[in-house]
Amino acid sequence: MEVFRWPVRVYYEDTDSGGVVYYANYLKFMERARTEWLRSLGFEQDLMRQDEGVIFAVHHVSIDYLHPARFNEQLEVTARLVEQKRASLTFAQSVYPLAQASRPCCSARVRIVCIDSHQFRPTAMPENLMKELPNVG
Amino acid sequence: MEVFRWPVRVYYEDTDSGGVVYYANYLKFMERARTEWLRSLGFEQDLMRQDEGVIFAVHHVSIDYLHPARFNEQLEVTARLVEQKRASLTFAQSVYPLAQASRPCCSARVRIVCIDSHQFRPTAMPENLMKELPNVG
Amino acid sequence: MEVFRWPVRVYYEDTDSGGVVYYANYLKFMERARTEWLRSLGFEQDLMRQDEGVIFAVHHVSIDYLHPARFNEQLEVTARLVEQKRASLTFAQSVYPLAQASRPCCSARVRIVCIDSHQFRPTAMPENLMKELPNVG
Amino acid sequence: MEVFRWPVRVYYEDTDSGGVVYYANYLKFMERARTEWLRSLGFEQDLMRQDEGVIFAVHHVSIDYLHPARFNEQLEVTARLVEQKRASLTFAQSVYPLAQASRPCCSARVRIVCIDSHQFRPTAMPENLMKELPNVG
C-alpha cells in the first residue's frame, strides 16, 4: 500500500514545558492522518456513524518516541495500512519533520476496531469501505 | 455566596513550551471547579442529562491572564455564583497558586446556559437545582 | 485591515461527549490563526524568541459561544487586528463553518502582549514587526 | 513493588463526541499517576530539573484499550515499577473505574528515560532517586 501523508504544524497547544511536543499529542496527530486517509478514500466518519451506525475505536497503540519535535516545526504524519481483518485495521504510522523522513519523531503501530455505535461492540466494517481498502492480506 | 474552592495540580499536559500553563487550559481548570461545585450541591451532570434531558453549555467567557502558573504548581480554582436567571448562571472564577490568593493567575466571568440535550436550545434549569442554589438575586 | 482566514478541521480530539467542540478548544483554533497570520507577515515565533528574546502571551479573551461546531466539520477561523499599542495587539476573531460566515460558532476579542522571554515582562514589539503591521490606529 | 494508585475524575475536557474518554487522554492520566508516585517518594520534577538538570521523557508506550470510560466517571490509575535500569524505568499502568479493578479501561507498559535537560540525551538517574526506588531487578 502507498503511504498516506498528512502535514501537521506544531502550535503552542501541542507542546509542554519540557520544550517539545507532549507525548500524548502525537496520538492526536496520528488520528488526524487516519481520518484524512479515510476521507481520501471517500469516507466521512460523521456520515458513517449516521448512515451505517459504525464508529472506529482505537484498541491498541505501540509507540516509540525517538526525536522530539519542537514548537513551530512543520511535521508530516504517515499512515500505512498493514493488516486488515473483518472488524479491524492495523496501521504503521510515523511522525517526522518535513523532509527528514530518516529521523522520525515517533513510530507506531495502531489497531482500530469498527464498533457498533449503539452497543459499543465490534462489528464488521461496511462493505463499501472493504471494497476501497488496498489489499494488504 | 460562599466561594467554592477546588485544588488543581499543574502537570506537563497543562503547560506549553513557553514554560507556563497554556492559556486555554485555565478554562479546563475552571470547568472542573464548576463541575465539582454542582456535585457538592448533589448534582451529577451525567444523571441530569439522562434523567432531566439537560446539559450545561458555556455561552460567554471573559478572562484576564495575570500571572502565569508553572509546571508542578499546586493551584486552587474558585467558583462563586454571581448571577442566576431562569436558564443561565454566571460565575466569577479565578485560579491562583495555593495560599497566594492575592496573586491570581487569571480571573474570569463565565456564563453557562442550561440546554435541552436533544434540541440544543436554552431551557429552564430543573426545579430541584433552582432550590439548591444560593440566593444571588 | 483585511481579515486573515485559516482553515480548521474538527477532529475527535476537539470534541467532547456533549457532541460538540469543547469550549476551550476554540481558543486553540484562534491561536493557530494568529500564528499563521504572523507567519504570513514573515514572522516565525520560534525565531523571534531566539533572535529577539520575545514571545507573545495572551492577556485577555472575551468570547461569546453562539452555535456549536460538530465532529468532522470544516471551519474557518478569522483574525483581524483591531488595536495596536507599543507592547500589545488586539484581535477580533471568529470561528464559523466554511461558507457560513453569517452563523459563527463563536466570536472573540483577544489581546496579546509582547513579553521579554527571560523576565516575563511586557516589552516593546520588535521594530521589524511594527513596520509590517497594518495601520489600525 | 506495591501498586501506586491515583484517583482521576473524567471531565468534559477528557471525552470526545464518541461519548467516551479520548484515547490519547488516558496517557495524560497515566502521567499524572507517575508524577504523583515520584512525589510520594519525595521527588518534585521541577526541582529535579533545576537542581540536577534532569527531566523524564517517555520513550515507549504499549497500550491496550479495553472498556471505555465515560463522562463523570471516577477512575483510578495505577503505576507499578516493573523494570529499572541506569537511565530508564518501566511501569505497568492501568486505568479502571473505581472499585472495578477487574474491568480496566486500558492497560499499558510505559518506559521513561532520564534525560539531560540541556542536551536532551539519556543520562543516569540521580543517586538519591535510585536509593528510593523499590527493588525490581
Coordinates of C-alpha atoms in Angstrom, one line a residue, chain A residues 73-136:
Chain A
E73 CA 8.1 22.7 13.4
Q74 CA 6.4 21.5 10.2
L75 CA 5.8 17.8 10.5
E76 CA 4.4 15.1 8.3
V77 CA 2.4 12.2 9.6
T78 CA 2.2 8.9 7.7
A79 CA -0.4 6.1 7.7
R80 CA 0.1 2.8 6.0
L81 CA -2.4 0.0 6.3
V82 CA -0.5 -3.1 7.3
E83 CA -3.3 -5.5 8.3
Q84 CA -7.0 -5.8 7.6
K85 CA -9.5 -8.1 9.3
R86 CA -13.2 -8.3 9.2
A87 CA -13.6 -5.7 12.0
S88 CA -10.2 -4.2 12.5
L89 CA -7.5 -2.3 10.6
T90 CA -3.8 -2.0 11.7
F91 CA -1.7 0.9 10.6
A92 CA 2.0 1.6 10.7
Q93 CA 2.4 5.3 11.4
S94 CA 5.1 7.8 12.0
V95 CA 5.6 11.5 12.5
Y96 CA 8.7 13.2 11.2
P97 CA 10.0 16.7 10.4
L98 CA 9.2 17.6 6.8
A99 CA 11.9 16.3 4.5
Q100 CA 13.6 14.4 7.3
A101 CA 11.9 11.0 6.9
S102 CA 15.1 9.4 8.2
R103 CA 14.8 11.0 11.6
P104 CA 11.3 10.3 12.8
C105 CA 9.9 11.9 16.0
C106 CA 8.0 8.7 16.7
S107 CA 6.9 5.5 15.1
A108 CA 3.8 3.4 16.0
R109 CA 1.5 0.5 15.3
V110 CA -2.2 1.4 15.8
R111 CA -5.0 -1.0 15.6
I112 CA -8.5 0.4 15.2
V113 CA -11.7 -1.6 15.5
C114 CA -15.0 -1.0 13.8
I115 CA -17.7 -0.6 16.5
D116 CA -21.4 -0.6 16.6
S117 CA -22.1 3.0 17.7
H118 CA -25.1 1.9 19.9
Q119 CA -23.8 -1.2 21.6
F120 CA -20.1 -0.3 21.5
R121 CA -19.3 -3.8 20.3
P122 CA -17.0 -4.8 17.4
T123 CA -18.8 -5.3 14.1
A124 CA -17.9 -6.0 10.5
M125 CA -16.7 -3.0 8.5
P126 CA -19.2 -1.7 6.0
E127 CA -18.9 -3.5 2.6
N128 CA -18.4 -0.2 0.7
L129 CA -15.3 0.5 2.8
M130 CA -13.9 -3.0 2.4
K131 CA -14.1 -2.6 -1.3
E132 CA -12.0 0.5 -1.3
L133 CA -9.2 -0.8 1.0
P134 CA -5.9 -1.6 -0.5
N135 CA -5.1 -5.4 -0.5
V136 CA -2.8 -5.9 2.5

